[in-house]
XYZ file of C-alpha atoms in Angstrom:
361
model
C 0.000 0.000 0.000
C 3.019 2.306 0.037
C 2.457 2.554 -3.714
C -0.884 4.340 -3.277
C -1.066 8.047 -4.224
C 0.079 10.362 -1.430
C 1.594 7.615 0.718
C 4.245 8.785 3.179
C 6.286 6.020 4.790
C 6.195 5.595 8.556
C 9.185 5.264 10.870
C 9.705 2.593 13.509
C 7.838 0.794 14.936
C 5.674 1.034 11.804
C 8.408 0.956 9.185
C 7.191 -0.775 6.050
C 3.695 0.742 5.986
C 2.320 4.231 5.391
C 2.282 6.937 8.045
C -0.485 8.669 6.132
C -1.829 9.087 2.591
C -1.857 12.874 2.436
C -4.775 13.737 4.748
C -4.471 12.031 8.160
C -7.394 13.934 9.685
C -9.862 12.740 7.043
C -8.362 9.279 7.370
C -9.239 9.351 11.074
C -12.770 10.514 10.394
C -13.227 7.672 7.930
C -12.130 5.207 10.621
C -14.677 6.599 13.068
C -17.573 7.411 10.746
C -17.390 5.050 7.755
C -14.626 2.565 6.942
C -10.859 2.905 6.753
C -8.331 0.380 5.471
C -5.224 0.098 7.650
C -2.137 -1.727 6.397
C -0.910 -4.097 9.122
C 1.340 -6.106 6.848
C 4.300 -5.303 9.108
C 2.735 -7.275 11.964
C 4.375 -10.546 12.954
C 2.516 -13.800 12.259
C 2.992 -17.313 13.642
C 1.138 -20.417 12.486
C 0.612 -23.386 14.839
C -0.624 -26.791 13.736
C -1.060 -30.186 15.366
C -3.879 -31.808 17.353
C -2.594 -30.598 20.724
C -2.173 -26.948 19.725
C -5.038 -25.400 21.695
C -4.591 -27.469 24.858
C -0.871 -26.677 24.733
C -1.400 -22.921 24.238
C -3.943 -22.956 27.040
C -1.244 -23.985 29.539
C 1.013 -21.103 28.480
C -1.334 -18.168 27.975
C -3.555 -15.980 30.127
C -6.648 -16.738 28.048
C -9.001 -19.740 27.995
C -7.856 -21.388 24.777
C -8.449 -25.096 25.383
C -12.083 -24.742 24.348
C -11.647 -22.122 21.627
C -14.032 -23.298 18.902
C -13.186 -23.709 15.255
C -13.772 -20.237 13.866
C -13.053 -18.541 17.187
C -10.825 -15.520 17.784
C -9.630 -13.794 20.938
C -6.643 -12.079 22.552
C -4.106 -13.571 24.957
C -0.949 -12.684 26.862
C 2.205 -14.570 27.663
C 3.518 -13.470 31.043
C 6.739 -13.863 32.959
C 6.604 -15.840 36.229
C 6.404 -12.427 37.955
C 3.326 -11.472 35.917
C 4.955 -8.982 33.533
C 3.628 -8.913 29.962
C 6.070 -10.590 27.569
C 3.822 -10.912 24.499
C 0.387 -9.706 23.429
C -1.248 -12.029 20.904
C -4.225 -12.076 18.618
C -5.347 -15.741 18.517
C -7.523 -17.216 15.752
C -8.303 -20.887 15.189
C -9.761 -22.023 11.863
C -9.649 -25.264 9.899
C -6.974 -26.973 11.991
C -4.600 -24.012 12.236
C -4.092 -21.512 15.037
C -2.809 -18.102 13.941
C -0.986 -15.754 16.300
C -0.406 -12.121 15.357
C 1.886 -9.875 17.348
C 4.505 -7.147 17.067
C 7.064 -8.091 14.427
C 9.993 -7.249 16.719
C 8.876 -9.878 19.231
C 8.529 -12.782 16.771
C 12.036 -14.240 17.248
C 11.640 -14.265 21.041
C 8.088 -15.631 20.718
C 9.193 -18.466 18.427
C 12.046 -19.346 20.759
C 9.740 -19.358 23.780
C 7.071 -21.480 22.106
C 9.491 -24.009 20.633
C 11.201 -24.493 23.996
C 7.835 -25.248 25.602
C 6.674 -27.936 23.153
C 8.096 -30.913 25.106
C 5.936 -33.952 24.268
C 2.925 -32.075 22.807
C 2.004 -32.806 19.184
C 2.307 -29.261 17.845
C 4.325 -27.557 15.135
C 5.264 -23.869 15.296
C 5.975 -21.996 12.046
C 6.870 -18.349 11.296
C 4.319 -17.112 8.765
C 5.008 -13.441 8.111
C 6.888 -14.050 4.864
C 3.889 -15.770 3.247
C 0.941 -14.034 4.906
C -0.014 -10.441 5.697
C -2.698 -8.648 7.687
C -5.079 -5.842 6.749
C -7.666 -4.174 8.971
C -10.904 -2.497 7.955
C -12.130 -0.347 10.826
C -15.265 1.734 11.232
C -19.049 1.323 11.428
C -19.208 0.263 7.758
C -16.259 -2.163 7.942
C -18.418 -5.279 7.737
C -20.451 -4.053 4.752
C -17.264 -3.063 2.912
C -15.778 -6.545 3.376
C -18.965 -8.058 1.948
C -19.189 -5.545 -0.917
C -15.581 -6.354 -1.857
C -16.653 -9.972 -2.414
C -14.241 -11.303 0.220
C -16.907 -12.844 2.480
C -20.585 -13.625 2.092
C -21.265 -12.459 5.622
C -18.864 -10.514 7.833
C -17.674 -12.372 10.946
C -19.373 -11.485 14.203
C -17.534 -10.448 17.354
C -15.132 -13.187 18.443
C -15.533 -15.287 15.292
C -13.557 -15.959 12.117
C -14.517 -17.209 8.659
C -12.600 -18.307 5.583
C -12.032 -15.743 2.860
C -13.081 -16.426 -0.676
C -9.911 -17.410 -2.507
C -7.978 -18.286 0.667
C -7.216 -16.549 3.920
C -9.172 -15.619 7.024
C -11.506 -12.821 8.102
C -12.064 -12.281 11.807
C -14.424 -10.072 13.725
C -13.656 -7.570 16.473
C -12.295 -8.548 19.886
C -12.283 -6.424 23.030
C -12.326 -2.667 22.469
C -11.695 -2.925 18.729
C -15.367 -2.448 17.916
C -16.258 -2.403 14.237
C -12.972 -3.869 13.038
C -12.627 -6.686 10.510
C -9.131 -8.182 10.234
C -8.117 -9.950 7.037
C -5.283 -12.469 6.860
C -4.336 -12.855 3.203
C -1.485 -14.363 1.174
C 1.192 -11.673 1.018
C 1.393 -11.981 -2.772
C -2.297 -10.967 -2.981
C -2.143 -8.064 -0.522
C -2.302 -5.363 -3.212
C -5.206 -6.985 -5.026
C -7.227 -7.413 -1.819
C -6.525 -3.813 -0.800
C -7.709 -2.579 -4.204
C -10.987 -4.467 -3.844
C -11.599 -2.980 -0.393
C -10.830 0.548 -1.562
C -13.146 0.091 -4.545
C -15.877 -1.099 -2.156
C -15.765 2.156 -0.203
C -12.924 1.974 2.325
C -10.490 4.890 2.591
C -6.772 4.160 3.000
C -5.586 5.226 6.470
C -2.030 5.269 7.736
C -0.489 4.441 11.095
C -0.998 8.062 12.229
C -4.775 7.755 11.893
C -4.920 4.316 13.484
C -2.745 5.426 16.420
C -5.002 8.417 17.058
C -8.190 6.333 16.942
C -6.581 3.664 19.121
C -5.409 6.214 21.695
C -8.875 7.764 21.984
C -10.279 4.271 22.665
C -7.520 3.504 25.228
C -6.360 0.472 23.214
C -2.745 -0.260 24.247
C 0.021 -1.466 21.987
C 2.779 -3.750 23.248
C 6.196 -2.091 23.349
C 4.685 1.364 22.842
C 2.276 1.640 25.771
C 4.026 -1.003 27.885
C 7.440 -1.459 29.472
C 9.197 -4.364 31.155
C 7.227 -3.772 34.387
C 3.736 -3.782 32.877
C 1.210 -6.216 34.362
C -2.202 -6.964 32.787
C -4.091 -5.287 35.641
C -2.788 -1.886 34.501
C -4.409 -2.129 31.060
C -7.662 -3.018 29.333
C -6.003 -6.359 28.517
C -7.213 -7.585 31.910
C -10.707 -7.592 30.363
C -9.795 -8.466 26.773
C -6.914 -10.954 27.045
C -7.140 -12.574 30.494
C -9.551 -15.282 31.646
C -9.969 -14.720 35.363
C -11.226 -18.210 36.196
C -8.929 -20.530 34.267
C -6.278 -22.807 35.762
C -2.618 -22.132 36.335
C -0.386 -20.366 33.811
C 2.877 -18.443 34.254
C 2.212 -15.127 35.985
C -1.277 -16.023 37.181
C -0.393 -15.514 40.835
C 0.438 -11.846 40.300
C -2.706 -11.203 38.260
C -4.931 -12.883 40.869
C -3.234 -11.254 43.855
C -3.539 -7.723 42.471
C -7.125 -8.347 41.372
C -8.269 -9.800 44.670
C -6.331 -8.093 47.444
C -4.494 -5.151 45.906
C -4.594 -2.447 43.293
C -2.403 -2.079 40.215
C 0.484 0.329 40.789
C -0.265 2.163 37.528
C -3.125 2.663 35.099
C -3.385 3.524 31.418
C -4.898 6.968 30.811
C -5.421 9.423 27.980
C -3.421 12.646 28.317
C -4.526 15.889 26.697
C -1.432 17.804 25.624
C -0.731 21.509 25.273
C -1.385 22.273 21.615
C 0.427 25.608 21.632
C 3.926 24.085 21.566
C 5.590 22.975 18.350
C 6.446 19.426 19.413
C 4.929 16.312 20.956
C 6.378 14.122 23.712
C 8.534 11.151 22.777
C 7.236 7.634 23.382
C 8.990 6.243 26.448
C 9.644 9.661 28.006
C 8.777 10.518 31.608
C 5.606 12.124 32.939
C 6.284 14.482 35.854
C 3.957 15.926 38.476
C 3.762 19.688 39.079
C 6.302 19.146 41.852
C 8.723 17.491 39.440
C 8.226 13.907 40.672
C 8.199 11.102 38.077
C 4.643 9.734 37.971
C 4.399 7.921 34.646
C 5.590 6.968 31.186
C 4.415 8.292 27.791
C 3.198 5.704 25.272
C 1.293 6.336 22.021
C 1.409 9.984 20.906
C -0.851 11.377 18.166
C -2.697 14.358 16.750
C -6.403 13.502 16.950
C -8.818 15.143 14.518
C -11.183 16.235 17.342
C -9.229 15.976 20.596
C -6.058 17.625 19.321
C -2.679 16.399 20.567
C -3.085 13.399 22.875
C -1.044 10.580 24.337
C -1.602 7.360 26.197
C 0.421 7.091 29.386
C 0.945 4.656 32.223
C 0.689 6.796 35.356
C 0.698 6.063 39.058
C -2.704 5.048 40.315
C -3.296 8.156 42.423
C -2.729 10.724 39.668
C -6.029 12.595 39.429
C -7.786 13.791 36.298
C -7.022 17.452 35.667
C -3.864 17.479 37.792
C -1.135 19.530 36.042
C 1.525 17.273 34.538
C 4.541 17.551 32.275
C 4.914 14.886 29.582
C 8.452 15.164 28.273
C 8.300 18.876 29.040
C 4.865 19.401 27.445
C 1.972 20.505 29.678
C -0.571 17.695 30.017
C -3.607 16.590 32.007
C -5.441 13.282 32.417
C -8.787 13.023 30.608
C -11.751 13.398 33.022
C -13.099 10.002 31.920
C -9.971 8.433 33.438
C -10.541 9.789 36.931
C -8.538 7.872 39.534
C -11.692 7.571 41.642
C -13.071 5.178 39.034
C -10.267 2.643 39.533
C -11.878 -0.563 40.778
C -11.355 -1.639 44.355
C -9.999 -5.141 45.022
C -12.501 -7.982 44.812
C -11.664 -8.776 48.428
C -12.979 -5.832 50.422
C -11.896 -7.236 53.805
C -10.397 -4.545 56.024
C -7.013 -6.003 56.957
C -6.945 -3.970 60.168
C -9.503 -6.403 61.523
C -6.958 -9.221 61.257
C -4.824 -7.696 64.010
C -7.901 -7.346 66.209
C -8.712 -11.030 65.697
C -5.183 -12.061 66.627
C -5.335 -10.026 69.847
C -8.515 -11.820 70.794
C-alpha cells in the first residue's frame, strides 16, 4: 500500500507501511464514521498446527484457549513468572490451524519461547510473516465493505472468524476494537485485496490515523504503551486478554493477587497535551507531576482530529484527572473520563486492620 497516491512512509515501529496518505485527519474521520483500510502487513505472524495446539497454548497463555471453537478468535498474553507482559497475541483458530499475530519485533523471542515449551505435545510452530499479511478495515461500515468487496458472504461477528473467498481468514472484532474486521491474506495478494476494499468504499488510512483512533479508545500497543514492568491489571487487557477463572499459567499468581487483594500500581490513561507548543512528547519519556516527581511513562502519541494532541500514558494510580503534569516537558492533564476515583477496588474488600484485632482476641 506504500504505492498508493500520497503515501508517506512511517518510521519505527511502523516501518514498512504508510504513516499517512496525504490527509491524516480525514483518514481518522473515515475510521470513526465510515470505513478505513489500515495496512498491518508489518505485523508478525505465527502459524501453529497439530492436534494438541489449543490445549498446549492454554497452559502457556492468560486466556481460555483449550475450548476455543473452530472459527473462534480472541486475545491472549504470555507473562513472565512475575506477571509482567512478555507478548500480546491475537489468537484465531480455523480449519486446523491456530494463527498468532503480534509485534514483528517480538517474533524471534516468541518463536524461541514457544518451541522451547513444546516438550511432548504434538504441535508444530511456524513463522508465517513471509507468506501471509494482515489488513484491517475499521469503522461502522467495515463489515459491509468486506462483503461488498466480495471477500466474504457475511462478515464475521464479534469473536468469530470465517474463511475468505480465494484463501485466507476474516475475523471479527475482539475487546475494544469495535467495528474492526481483520483480514489475513497471502502476502502476494495483498495489493489486489486492498484494491478491492478501496473500490468497495474503504479509505486508505495510515499508522498516524490508526494510532489516534486507538489512543482515543484507550487500546494499548505492546512495546509502545508497555514497558518491562507492565502487568495486565494496569491495562484493558485484563478484560480483553485474560480469563480470570482458568487454571494455572505463568504469571497467574500476580494477576490474581492484584485483582483480589491489591490495586495495580499504575493505570493507562489518555493525556490531553498543550497544543500551543511545536512538538509532541517522545514515546517512552517521563511524565512528571507539578512538583517534578516522576509519575508515569508516555506511550502512544498522536494528533487527533477532534481531541487535538493526545497521548496514552501509564501513570501512578493516584494521579487525578485534571492534575497539572509535564509529559516530556509538554503541559498535560489526564482526561476526566480516566478519573482515579473510578479505579476498581480489590474484589476482596476485607479490612485487613480487623486481622490484628482477631489475633489479639
